Structures are given as C-alpha cells and as structure tokens.
Coordinates of C-alpha atoms in Angstrom, one line a residue:
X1 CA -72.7 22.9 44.2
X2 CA -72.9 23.6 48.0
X3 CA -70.0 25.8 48.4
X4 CA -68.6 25.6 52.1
X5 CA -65.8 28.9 51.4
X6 CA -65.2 32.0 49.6
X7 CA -62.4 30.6 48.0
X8 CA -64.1 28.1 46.3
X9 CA -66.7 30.3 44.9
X10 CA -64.0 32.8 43.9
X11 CA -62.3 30.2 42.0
X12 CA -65.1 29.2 40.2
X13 CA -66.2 32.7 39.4
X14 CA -62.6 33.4 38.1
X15 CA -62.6 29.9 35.7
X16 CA -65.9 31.1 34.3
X17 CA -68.2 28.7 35.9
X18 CA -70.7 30.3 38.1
X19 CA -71.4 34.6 38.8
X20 CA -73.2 36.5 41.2
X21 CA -76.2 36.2 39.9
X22 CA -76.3 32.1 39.3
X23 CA -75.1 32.0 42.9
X24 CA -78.2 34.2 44.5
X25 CA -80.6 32.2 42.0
X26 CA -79.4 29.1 43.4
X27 CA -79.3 29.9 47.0
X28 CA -82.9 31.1 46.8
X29 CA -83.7 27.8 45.5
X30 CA -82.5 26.5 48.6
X31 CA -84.4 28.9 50.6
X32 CA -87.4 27.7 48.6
X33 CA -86.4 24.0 48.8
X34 CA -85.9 24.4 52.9
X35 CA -89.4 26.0 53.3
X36 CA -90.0 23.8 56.1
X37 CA -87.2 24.6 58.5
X38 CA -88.6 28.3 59.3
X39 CA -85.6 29.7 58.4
X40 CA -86.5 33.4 56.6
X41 CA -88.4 35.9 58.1
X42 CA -87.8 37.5 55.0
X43 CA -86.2 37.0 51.8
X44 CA -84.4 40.1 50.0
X45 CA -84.9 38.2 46.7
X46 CA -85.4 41.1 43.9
X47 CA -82.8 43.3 46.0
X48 CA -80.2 40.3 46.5
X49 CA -80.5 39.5 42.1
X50 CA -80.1 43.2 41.4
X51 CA -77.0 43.7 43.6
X52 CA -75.3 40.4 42.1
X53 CA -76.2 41.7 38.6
X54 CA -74.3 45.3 39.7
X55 CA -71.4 43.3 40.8
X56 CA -70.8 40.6 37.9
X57 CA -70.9 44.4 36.0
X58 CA -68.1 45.6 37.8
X59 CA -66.0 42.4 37.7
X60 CA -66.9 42.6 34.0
X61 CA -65.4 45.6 33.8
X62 CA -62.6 45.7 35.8
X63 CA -61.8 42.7 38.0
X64 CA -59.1 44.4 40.2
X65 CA -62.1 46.8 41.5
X66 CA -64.2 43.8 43.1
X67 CA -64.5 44.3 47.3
X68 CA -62.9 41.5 49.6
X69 CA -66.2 40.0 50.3
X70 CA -67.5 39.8 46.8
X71 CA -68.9 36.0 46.2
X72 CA -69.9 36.2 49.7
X73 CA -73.7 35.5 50.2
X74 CA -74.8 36.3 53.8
X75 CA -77.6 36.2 55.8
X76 CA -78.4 39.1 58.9
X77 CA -80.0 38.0 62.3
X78 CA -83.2 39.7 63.1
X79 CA -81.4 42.1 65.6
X80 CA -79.0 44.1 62.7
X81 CA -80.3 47.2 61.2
X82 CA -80.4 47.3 57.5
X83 CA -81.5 50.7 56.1
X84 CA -85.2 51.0 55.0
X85 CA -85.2 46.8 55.7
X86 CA -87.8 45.7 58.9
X87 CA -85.8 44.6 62.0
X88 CA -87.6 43.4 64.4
X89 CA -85.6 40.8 66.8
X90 CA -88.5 38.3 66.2
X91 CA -90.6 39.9 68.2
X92 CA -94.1 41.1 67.8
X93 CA -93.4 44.4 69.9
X94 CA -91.4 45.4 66.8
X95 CA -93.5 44.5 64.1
X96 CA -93.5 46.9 61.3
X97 CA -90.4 48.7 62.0
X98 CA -88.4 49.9 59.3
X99 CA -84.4 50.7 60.2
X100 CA -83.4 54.1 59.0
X101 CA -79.7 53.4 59.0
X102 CA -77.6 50.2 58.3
X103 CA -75.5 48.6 61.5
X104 CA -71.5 49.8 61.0
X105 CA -71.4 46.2 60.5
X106 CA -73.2 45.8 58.3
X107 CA -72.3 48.6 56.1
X108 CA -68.9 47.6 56.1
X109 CA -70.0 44.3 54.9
X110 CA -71.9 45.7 52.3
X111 CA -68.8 48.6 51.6
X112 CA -66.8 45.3 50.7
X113 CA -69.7 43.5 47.8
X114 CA -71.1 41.3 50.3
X115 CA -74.4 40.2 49.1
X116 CA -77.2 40.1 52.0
X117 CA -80.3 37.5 50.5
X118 CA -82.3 38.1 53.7
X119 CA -83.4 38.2 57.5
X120 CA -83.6 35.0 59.2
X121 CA -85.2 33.7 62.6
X122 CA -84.1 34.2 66.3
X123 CA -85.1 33.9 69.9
X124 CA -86.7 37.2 70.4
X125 CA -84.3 39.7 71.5
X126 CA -81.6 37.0 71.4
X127 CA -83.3 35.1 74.4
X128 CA -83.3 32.0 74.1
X129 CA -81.2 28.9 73.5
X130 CA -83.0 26.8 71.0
X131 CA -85.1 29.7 68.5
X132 CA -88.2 28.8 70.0
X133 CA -88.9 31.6 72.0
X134 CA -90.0 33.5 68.4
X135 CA -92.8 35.4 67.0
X136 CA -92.5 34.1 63.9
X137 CA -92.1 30.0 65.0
X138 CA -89.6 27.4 65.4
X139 CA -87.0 27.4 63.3
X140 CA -85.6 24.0 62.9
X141 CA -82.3 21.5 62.5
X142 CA -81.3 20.7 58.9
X143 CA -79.1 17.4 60.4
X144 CA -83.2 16.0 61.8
X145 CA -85.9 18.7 61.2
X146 CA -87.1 17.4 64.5
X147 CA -84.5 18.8 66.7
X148 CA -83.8 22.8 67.3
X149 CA -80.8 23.9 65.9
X150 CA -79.6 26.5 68.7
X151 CA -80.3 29.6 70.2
X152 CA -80.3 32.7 69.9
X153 CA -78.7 33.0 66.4
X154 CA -80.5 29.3 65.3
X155 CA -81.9 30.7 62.1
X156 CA -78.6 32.4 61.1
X157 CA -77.0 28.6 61.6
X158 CA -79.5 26.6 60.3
X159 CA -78.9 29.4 57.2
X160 CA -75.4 28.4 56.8
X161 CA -76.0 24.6 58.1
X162 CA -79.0 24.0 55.0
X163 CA -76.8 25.8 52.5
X164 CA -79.3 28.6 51.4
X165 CA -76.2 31.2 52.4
X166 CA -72.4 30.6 52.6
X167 CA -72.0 32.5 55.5
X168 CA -74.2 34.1 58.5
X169 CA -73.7 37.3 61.0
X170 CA -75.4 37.0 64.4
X171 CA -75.1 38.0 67.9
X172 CA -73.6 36.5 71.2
X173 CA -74.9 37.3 74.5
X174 CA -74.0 34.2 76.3
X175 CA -72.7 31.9 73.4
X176 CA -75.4 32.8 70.7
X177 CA -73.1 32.3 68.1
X178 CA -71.2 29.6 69.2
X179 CA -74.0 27.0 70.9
X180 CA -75.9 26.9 67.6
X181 CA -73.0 26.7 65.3
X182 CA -72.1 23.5 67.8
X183 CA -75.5 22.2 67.1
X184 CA -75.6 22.4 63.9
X185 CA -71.6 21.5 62.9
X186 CA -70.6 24.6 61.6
X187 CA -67.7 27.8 62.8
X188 CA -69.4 30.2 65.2
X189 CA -66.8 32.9 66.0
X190 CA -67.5 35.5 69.1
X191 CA -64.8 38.4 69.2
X192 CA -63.7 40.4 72.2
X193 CA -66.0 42.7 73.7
X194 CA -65.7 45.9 71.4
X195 CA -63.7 44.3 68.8
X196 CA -66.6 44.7 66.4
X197 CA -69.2 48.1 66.9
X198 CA -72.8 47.2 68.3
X199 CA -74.1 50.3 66.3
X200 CA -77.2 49.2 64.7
X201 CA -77.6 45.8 66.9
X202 CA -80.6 45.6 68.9
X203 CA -79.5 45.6 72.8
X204 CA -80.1 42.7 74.6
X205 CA -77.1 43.2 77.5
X206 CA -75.0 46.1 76.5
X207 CA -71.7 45.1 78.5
X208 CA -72.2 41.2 77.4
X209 CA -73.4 41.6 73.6
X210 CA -70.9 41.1 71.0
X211 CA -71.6 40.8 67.0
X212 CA -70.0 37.2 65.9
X213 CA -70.2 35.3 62.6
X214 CA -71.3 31.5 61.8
X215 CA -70.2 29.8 58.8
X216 CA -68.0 26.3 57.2
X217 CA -65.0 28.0 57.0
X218 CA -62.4 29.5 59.6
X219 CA -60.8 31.2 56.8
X220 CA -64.5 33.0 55.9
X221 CA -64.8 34.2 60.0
X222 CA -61.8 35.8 59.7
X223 CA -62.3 37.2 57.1
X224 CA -65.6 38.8 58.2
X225 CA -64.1 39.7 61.4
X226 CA -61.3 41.7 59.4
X227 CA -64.3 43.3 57.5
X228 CA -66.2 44.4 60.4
X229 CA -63.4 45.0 63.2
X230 CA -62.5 48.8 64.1
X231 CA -63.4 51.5 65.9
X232 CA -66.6 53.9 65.3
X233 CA -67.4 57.1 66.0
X234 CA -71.2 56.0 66.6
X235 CA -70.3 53.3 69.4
X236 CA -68.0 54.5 72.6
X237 CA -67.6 51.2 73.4
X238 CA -65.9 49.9 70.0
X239 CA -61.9 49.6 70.2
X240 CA -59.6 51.8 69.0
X241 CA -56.4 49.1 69.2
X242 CA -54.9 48.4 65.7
X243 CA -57.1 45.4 63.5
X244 CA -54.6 42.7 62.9
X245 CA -54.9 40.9 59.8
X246 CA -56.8 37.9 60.2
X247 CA -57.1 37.3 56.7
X248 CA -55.4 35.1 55.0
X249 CA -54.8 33.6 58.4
X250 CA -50.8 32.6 58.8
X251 CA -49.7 28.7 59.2
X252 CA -49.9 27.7 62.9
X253 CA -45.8 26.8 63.6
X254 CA -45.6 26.7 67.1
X255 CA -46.6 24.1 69.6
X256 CA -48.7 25.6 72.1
X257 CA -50.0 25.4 75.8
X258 CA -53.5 24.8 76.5
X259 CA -56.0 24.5 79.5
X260 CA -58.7 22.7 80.0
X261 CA -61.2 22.8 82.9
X262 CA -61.9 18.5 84.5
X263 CA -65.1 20.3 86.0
X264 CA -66.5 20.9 82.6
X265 CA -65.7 17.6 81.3
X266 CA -67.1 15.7 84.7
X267 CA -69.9 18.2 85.1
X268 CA -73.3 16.3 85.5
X269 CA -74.9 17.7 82.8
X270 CA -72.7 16.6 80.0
X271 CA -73.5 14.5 77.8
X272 CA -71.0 11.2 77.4
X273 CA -70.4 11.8 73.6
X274 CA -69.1 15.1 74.1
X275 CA -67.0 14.0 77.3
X276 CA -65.5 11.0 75.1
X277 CA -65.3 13.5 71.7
X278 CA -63.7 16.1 73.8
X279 CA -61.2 13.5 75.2
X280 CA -60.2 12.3 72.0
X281 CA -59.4 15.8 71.1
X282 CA -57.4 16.5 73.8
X283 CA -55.1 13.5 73.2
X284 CA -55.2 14.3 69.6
X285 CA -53.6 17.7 70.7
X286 CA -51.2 15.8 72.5
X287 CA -49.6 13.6 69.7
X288 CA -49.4 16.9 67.9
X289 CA -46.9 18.3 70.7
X290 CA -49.1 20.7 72.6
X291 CA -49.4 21.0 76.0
X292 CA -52.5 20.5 77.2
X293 CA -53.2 20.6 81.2
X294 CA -55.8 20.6 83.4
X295 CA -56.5 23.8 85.4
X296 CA -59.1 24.1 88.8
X297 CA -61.7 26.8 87.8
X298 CA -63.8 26.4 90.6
X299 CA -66.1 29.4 89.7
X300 CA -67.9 27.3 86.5
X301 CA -71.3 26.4 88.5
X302 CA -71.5 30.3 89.8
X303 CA -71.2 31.5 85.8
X304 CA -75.1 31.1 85.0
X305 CA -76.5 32.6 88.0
X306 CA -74.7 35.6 88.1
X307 CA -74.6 35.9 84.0
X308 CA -78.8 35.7 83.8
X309 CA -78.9 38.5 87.2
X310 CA -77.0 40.8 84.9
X311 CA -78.2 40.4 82.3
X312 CA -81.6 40.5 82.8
X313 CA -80.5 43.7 84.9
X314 CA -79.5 45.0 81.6
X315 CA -82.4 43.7 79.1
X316 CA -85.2 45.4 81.8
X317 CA -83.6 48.8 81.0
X318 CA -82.7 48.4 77.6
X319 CA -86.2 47.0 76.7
X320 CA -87.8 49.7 78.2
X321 CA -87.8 52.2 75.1
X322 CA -90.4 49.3 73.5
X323 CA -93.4 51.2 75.1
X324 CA -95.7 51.2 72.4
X325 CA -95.5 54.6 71.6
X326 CA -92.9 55.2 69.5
X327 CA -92.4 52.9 67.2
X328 CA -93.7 49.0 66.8
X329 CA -96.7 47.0 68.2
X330 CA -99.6 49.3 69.9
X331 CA -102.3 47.6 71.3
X332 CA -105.1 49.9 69.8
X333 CA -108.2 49.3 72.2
X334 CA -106.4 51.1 75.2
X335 CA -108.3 53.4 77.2
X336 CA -105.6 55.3 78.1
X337 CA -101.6 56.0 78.3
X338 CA -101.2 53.6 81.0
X339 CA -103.2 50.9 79.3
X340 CA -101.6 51.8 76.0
X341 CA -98.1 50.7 77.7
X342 CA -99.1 47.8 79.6
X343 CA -101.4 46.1 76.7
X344 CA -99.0 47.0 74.7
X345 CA -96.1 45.6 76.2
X346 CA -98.4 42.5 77.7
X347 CA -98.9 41.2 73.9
X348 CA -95.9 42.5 72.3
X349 CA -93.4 40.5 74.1
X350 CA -93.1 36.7 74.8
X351 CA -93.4 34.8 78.2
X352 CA -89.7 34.3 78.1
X353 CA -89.3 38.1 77.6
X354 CA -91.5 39.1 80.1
X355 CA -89.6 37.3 82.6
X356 CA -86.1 38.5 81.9
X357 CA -87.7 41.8 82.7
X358 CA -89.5 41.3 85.7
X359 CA -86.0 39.1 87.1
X360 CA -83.8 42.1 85.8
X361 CA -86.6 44.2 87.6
X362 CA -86.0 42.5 90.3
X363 CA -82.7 42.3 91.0
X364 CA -81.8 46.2 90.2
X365 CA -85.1 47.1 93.1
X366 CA -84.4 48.8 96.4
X367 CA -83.5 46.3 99.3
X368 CA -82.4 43.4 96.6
X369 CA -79.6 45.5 94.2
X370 CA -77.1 44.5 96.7
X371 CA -78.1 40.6 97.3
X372 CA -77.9 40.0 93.8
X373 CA -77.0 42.7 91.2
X374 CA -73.8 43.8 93.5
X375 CA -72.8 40.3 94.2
X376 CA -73.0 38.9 90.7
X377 CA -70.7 42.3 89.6
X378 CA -68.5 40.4 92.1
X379 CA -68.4 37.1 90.4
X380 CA -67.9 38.4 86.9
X381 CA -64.8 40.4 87.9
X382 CA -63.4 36.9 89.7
X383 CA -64.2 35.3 86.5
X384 CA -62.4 37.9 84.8
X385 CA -59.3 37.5 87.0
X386 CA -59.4 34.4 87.2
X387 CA -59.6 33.4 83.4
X388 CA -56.5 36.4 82.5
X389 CA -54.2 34.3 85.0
X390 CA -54.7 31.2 83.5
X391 CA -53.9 33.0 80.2
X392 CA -50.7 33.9 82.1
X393 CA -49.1 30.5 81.7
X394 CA -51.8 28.8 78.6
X395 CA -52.6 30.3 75.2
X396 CA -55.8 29.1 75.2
X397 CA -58.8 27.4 77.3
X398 CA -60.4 24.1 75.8
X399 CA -63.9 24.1 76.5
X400 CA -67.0 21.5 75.1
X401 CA -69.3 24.2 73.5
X402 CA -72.5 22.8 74.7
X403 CA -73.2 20.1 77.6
X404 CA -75.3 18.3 74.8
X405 CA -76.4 18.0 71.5
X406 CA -79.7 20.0 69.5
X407 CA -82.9 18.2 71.8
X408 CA -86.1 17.7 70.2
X409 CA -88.3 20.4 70.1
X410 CA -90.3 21.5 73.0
X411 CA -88.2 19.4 75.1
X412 CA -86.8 22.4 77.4
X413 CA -89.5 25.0 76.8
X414 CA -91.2 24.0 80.2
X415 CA -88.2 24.2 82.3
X416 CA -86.4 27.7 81.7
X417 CA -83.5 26.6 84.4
X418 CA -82.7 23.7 81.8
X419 CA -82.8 26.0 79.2
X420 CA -80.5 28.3 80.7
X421 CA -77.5 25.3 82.0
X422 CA -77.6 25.0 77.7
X423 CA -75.1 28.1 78.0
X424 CA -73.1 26.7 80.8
X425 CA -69.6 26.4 78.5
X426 CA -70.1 29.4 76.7
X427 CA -71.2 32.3 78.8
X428 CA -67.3 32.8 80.6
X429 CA -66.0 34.4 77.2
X430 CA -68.6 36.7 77.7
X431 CA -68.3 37.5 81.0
X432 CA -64.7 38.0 80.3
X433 CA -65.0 39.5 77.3
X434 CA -62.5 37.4 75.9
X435 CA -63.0 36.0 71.6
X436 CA -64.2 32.5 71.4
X437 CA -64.5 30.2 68.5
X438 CA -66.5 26.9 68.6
X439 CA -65.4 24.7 65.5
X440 CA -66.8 21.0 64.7
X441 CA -65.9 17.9 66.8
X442 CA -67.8 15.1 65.0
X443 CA -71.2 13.6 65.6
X444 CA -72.4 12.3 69.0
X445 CA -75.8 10.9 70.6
X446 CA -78.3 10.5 68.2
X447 CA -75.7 11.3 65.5
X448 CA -76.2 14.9 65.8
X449 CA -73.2 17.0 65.5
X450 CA -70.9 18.1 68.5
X451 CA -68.5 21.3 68.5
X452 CA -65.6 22.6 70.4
X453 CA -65.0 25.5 72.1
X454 CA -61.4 27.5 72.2
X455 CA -60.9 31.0 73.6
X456 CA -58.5 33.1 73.2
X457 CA -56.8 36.2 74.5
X458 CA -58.4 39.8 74.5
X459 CA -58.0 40.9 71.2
X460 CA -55.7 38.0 70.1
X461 CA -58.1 36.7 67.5
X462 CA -55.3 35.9 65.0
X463 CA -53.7 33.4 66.8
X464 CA -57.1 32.1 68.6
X465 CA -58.3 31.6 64.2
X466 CA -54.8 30.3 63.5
X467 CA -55.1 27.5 65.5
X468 CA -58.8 27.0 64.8
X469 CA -58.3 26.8 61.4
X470 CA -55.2 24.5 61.7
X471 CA -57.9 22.3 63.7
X472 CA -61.6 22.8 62.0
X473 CA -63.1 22.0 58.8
X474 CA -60.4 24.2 57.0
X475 CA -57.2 21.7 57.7
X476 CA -55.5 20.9 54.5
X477 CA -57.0 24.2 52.4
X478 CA -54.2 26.6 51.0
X479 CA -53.8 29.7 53.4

C-alpha cells in the first residue's frame, strides 16, 4: 500500500496490519524498484530496519510511550547533518565528510521516532532549479523519467513523489522546497525565516535559507513543522516566539481575504495551463465566499536580480571555509598551498558553483558593492514593505508556484538566466521571510502536474496550513 499520511499508517499499525519494520522493508523495495530515478545518494538500510525493530519493541511494550512521529519514514537532503552519517550537499568538494553532530532538526525528528531510511540527491549546495547541477547525476521525475523533477530539494520530492518515503525534509533558498514539490504534485511547506533552526544545515544564503518539508499530506507538514519549530541555543537566528500548534490543524470557519498579483498570472513566461489552472482556482475560491482581489505589485520582475546578487553575495563567503584543507576533496598533486586551494576548489565544485562565487565575488568588490550589493539590500526591504502592507488588508497572497511545469532534461542547463526566471513566484517569501506553502493544482501541459502557491503571515503558519489543508490533497480527511 502507498501510504500518502501518518494517519493512515498509524491506523494500520494500531489494527494490526503493517509495523515499523514491514514499512522500512517495503519502502526499500521501492528505493530498489526506482533505481533508475537517481534518487539515493545513500541508503541507511541496516540502520533504518534496526531502529523500526527498536520501535515496534516499545510500542509492544507500552503503546502510550511511542513519539508523535513514530510511523513516519523520512528522507534528509544532502545539506542536513546526521551524526557519524556523510553530508556532503552533492558536491564533490565534500566528499568523504562525516557530520559529527545531527542538525537540531533533525534531532528533534529523530527525539520524536521518526525513522530516517536515507540521503537523497540535490543541486549542489542547493543551487540549482532542476537537480542537475549534482555530483552524483540527474535525479529524475517519477510522473515521466524524462523530465527533472525540481530543484534544489528534487531528490527529496521525487523521494516522496515515487513513494520510497512518506515524507521528505529539505531546504529553501529561493523556493527549493516549494518548485519541486509543484513539479512533482506533492505539499512543499517553507516557514518563516527562523521558525525552524539552520543548526546543522549546510549554508547556502544565511539570511534567505530556511529548513522546509515536502510530502502528500498538509496534515504530515504540520506536523513536522510542530516537530522541528523552536528556538536553539546553537542558532542566534532561531525564534524565540511561542510554537503554536499546528498539529492536528483546526477546521478552517472563516471566509477569508486573499490577493493575488495580474502580473504573475500575465507574466510572459507563464505557461497557459497554469494561468487557466490558477484562474479556475481563484473562481473556485470565490463560490466558496472568499474574497479574492487583485493587488499591483510592481516590484515582481526586480525579485530575481536582486535575490541571485545577494545571494551569491552570501554563498562566496559562506563557501569559502571549502578550501581543501580542512576537511573534503583535496586535489593531492598540488605543488603548494596556493595550488592546493585553487585545484582544489577548481575540481571540487561545479560550473554552476563556481559562478555563484565569482558573481557573489563580484558584487561584494571595491567600486561595485554599492551598484549592486547596496541596491539589491534596497529592493528586498521594498519587497518586504511592500508584501506586510498587502497583508494589512489580505490574509494571504495567491501565487502560481512555478511559471511552468518539470522540462525535459538538459533543456535549461545552457541558459543559466532561464534557469534562474524558474524561481520567479517563489523567491518573495524568501526575501520577505514570510512561510509559504505550495499544495497541488492538477495536471497541465504535457500532463505533468501543476501546484499552487499561498503565503502567509510571519509566523502565522497555523492559519497559512489551515487553509491549505482545507484546499490540498487533505480535504475531506478527519482533523
């Protein structure tokens, strides 16, 4: 059975009819059976079989003592530490290295009998919008194994999408968790900046990089978030506000106001599908009794540029401590120090990479800081300001999650511009730092499948969820 919640499997582990261990065993059949998609970088198969036999002990024993997560089979993105597990943000600059310490994330997922059966694929250092900018290869679409399934967290949704997990944890950057989940049909779920800790997640862009879940349910990212959320002593940047309880989500009983931007839904680059699916939606919203308006947002074409100048700003200092030294790839046949960095760093990261560092470079260099680094600062606080007022008068912001759906592979990977105008919808809750939740819209060109973006308030995730769920692939589950 392809479970597509925890309360399913929790169900059928209460009635007698499946356990821990029948669930790992059959999900690494599926990892076996789905070879082909690229998926794993590594499986934690022996590990994954002993900790389900631990827990179908304890439930034995005493079910009352089981954690909130237990039943829950996840995979990790190749940027979370896992103690004494290889993380290595699919890059070759990192291969080798072993994690001495577990993400707070993760540990409180594990804290709560979450089962973790492995690593799976990304765009190295979560750069990338399709997973092809890897060490370790494509990883492909389950819907057509010919088409990418997202980026930078595509192997966490192709994990969830191909049913060889129930649930995934990623990262988004710029909509790494949301443009993938879109692509491949499922719940991607982004929180507010600081909502969950970054201890323990490789740094991409510090001020932009936010943990965030994929997976069928609504219910299950809510879940996870309430898992995860808090504050920690081992990041500065984690909040200390109160966690709600985002689990089990409450009834949506309220009509509710809702913007949407006509610049998104006429931009060039959309695809019709989406424009018609996201219509549909709106007017579906409608008959339900919400308001839903349109709001000018003339800022939306000035959201890429000035998200990849900071960004990359960001990535060429936070890449720097990859020197070949300390820990990772070292390019053996250097002559000396110098060499030893620049081989080092010449072979250990990608082309793609290698030019988010020379562009963050770049922009942070004497005589070009101010055209470019200072000026994008600019734009992201006019975003900022300009997304809170709209949230002065509207609940939420309707957004299509991606301007079309998973291409064929290869077909950006000349044209890095392209590439980046894949983010185009995604990157302001980032900017803004604002939670964001894309949930499935139907299929569209090619009959590959569509998603829908909603974002929320700053640490209003409960309500943001509510209505998601009252919306996405949960409608008509109990609470």
């Amino acid at each position: 059975m392809n479970y597509t919640n925890l309360q399913a499997v929790r169900a059928d582990i209460q009635a007698g009819a499946t356990n821990c261990q029948a669930l790992v065993r059959q999900y690494l059949d599926r990892i076996e059976a789905t070879k082909a998609l690229n998926i794993y970088i590594e499986v934690f198969e022996e590990e994954a079989l002993e900790q389900a036999r631990q827990l179908d002990q304890k439930y034995q024993q005493n079910p009352e003592s089981i954690g909130r997560l237990f039943g829950m089979v996840l995979s990790l993105k190749d940027v979370l530490c896992y103690k004494d597990h290889e993380v290595t943000a699919g890059s070759r600059i990192l291969q080798g290295f072993k994690s001495l310490f577990s993400a707070t994330a993760v540990q409180r997922l594990l804290e709560e009998d979450a089962i973790i059966i492995g690593r799976v694929n990304c765009d190295q250092f979560a750069m990338g919008s399709d997973n092809g900018n890897s060490y370790y290869g494509q990883t492909w679409n389950a819907a057509d194994p010919e088409r990418v399934p997202g980026g930078s967290s595509g192997g966490c949704a192709a994990s969830v999408q191909a049913h060889t997990c129930l649930a995934s944890i990623g990262s988004d950057t710029g909509g790494s968790v949301r443009q993938p989940a879109a692509f491949c049909g499922l719940v991607g779920m982004k929180p507010t900046y600081g909502r969950i800790s970054r201890y323990g997640l490789l740094a991409y862009a510090s001020s932009f990089d936010q943990i965030g879940t994929i997976s069928h349910s609504v219910a299950d990212a809510a879940l996870l978030l309430e898992v995860m959320a808090g504050p920690d002593e081992f990041d500065a940047t984690a909040s200390h506000r109160p966690v709600d309880t985002y689990s089990p989500l409450p009834t949506l009983d309220r009509k509710v106001r809702i913007a949407y931007f006509e610049a998104a839904l006429q931009h060039e680059q959309i695809d019709e599908s989406i424009r018609e699916l996201s219509m549909d939606f709106i007017e579906k919203l409608r008959s339900d009794g919400h308001s839903v308006e349109a709001v000018p947002f003339d800022l939306l074409d000035y959201i890429i540029p000035a998200y990849y100048v900071l960004t990359t700003a960001e990535a060429s200092s936070n890449l720097s401590r990859y020197d070949g030294i300390r820990f990772g790839y070292r390019q053996r046949e250097a002559a000396d120090l110098s060499e030893t960095y620049k081989k080092s760093r010449t072979e250990g990261f990608s082309p793609e990479v290698k030019r988010r560092i020379m562009l963050g470079t770049f922009v942070l260099s004497a005589g070009y800081y101010d055209a470019y680094y200072t000026k994008a600062q600019k734009v992201r606080r006019l975003i900022h300001q300009r997304t809170n007022e709209i949230f002065e008068e509207y609940d939420f912001i309707l957004m299509p999650a991606t301007p079309g759906v998973a291409w064929k592979g290869g077909d950006k990977s000349n044209d890095p511009v392209e590439m980046y105008l894949a983010d185009i919808f995604t990157v302001q809750a980032n900017m803004a730092g604002i939670p964001a939740v894309c949930i499935p819209l139907g299929e569209g060109t090619a009959n590959m499948p569509v998603g829908i973006q909603i974002m929320g308030q700053a640490f209003k995730e409960q309500e943001m969820l509510c209505f998601a769920r009252h919306y996405g692939p949960d409608q008509g589950q109990s609470a």
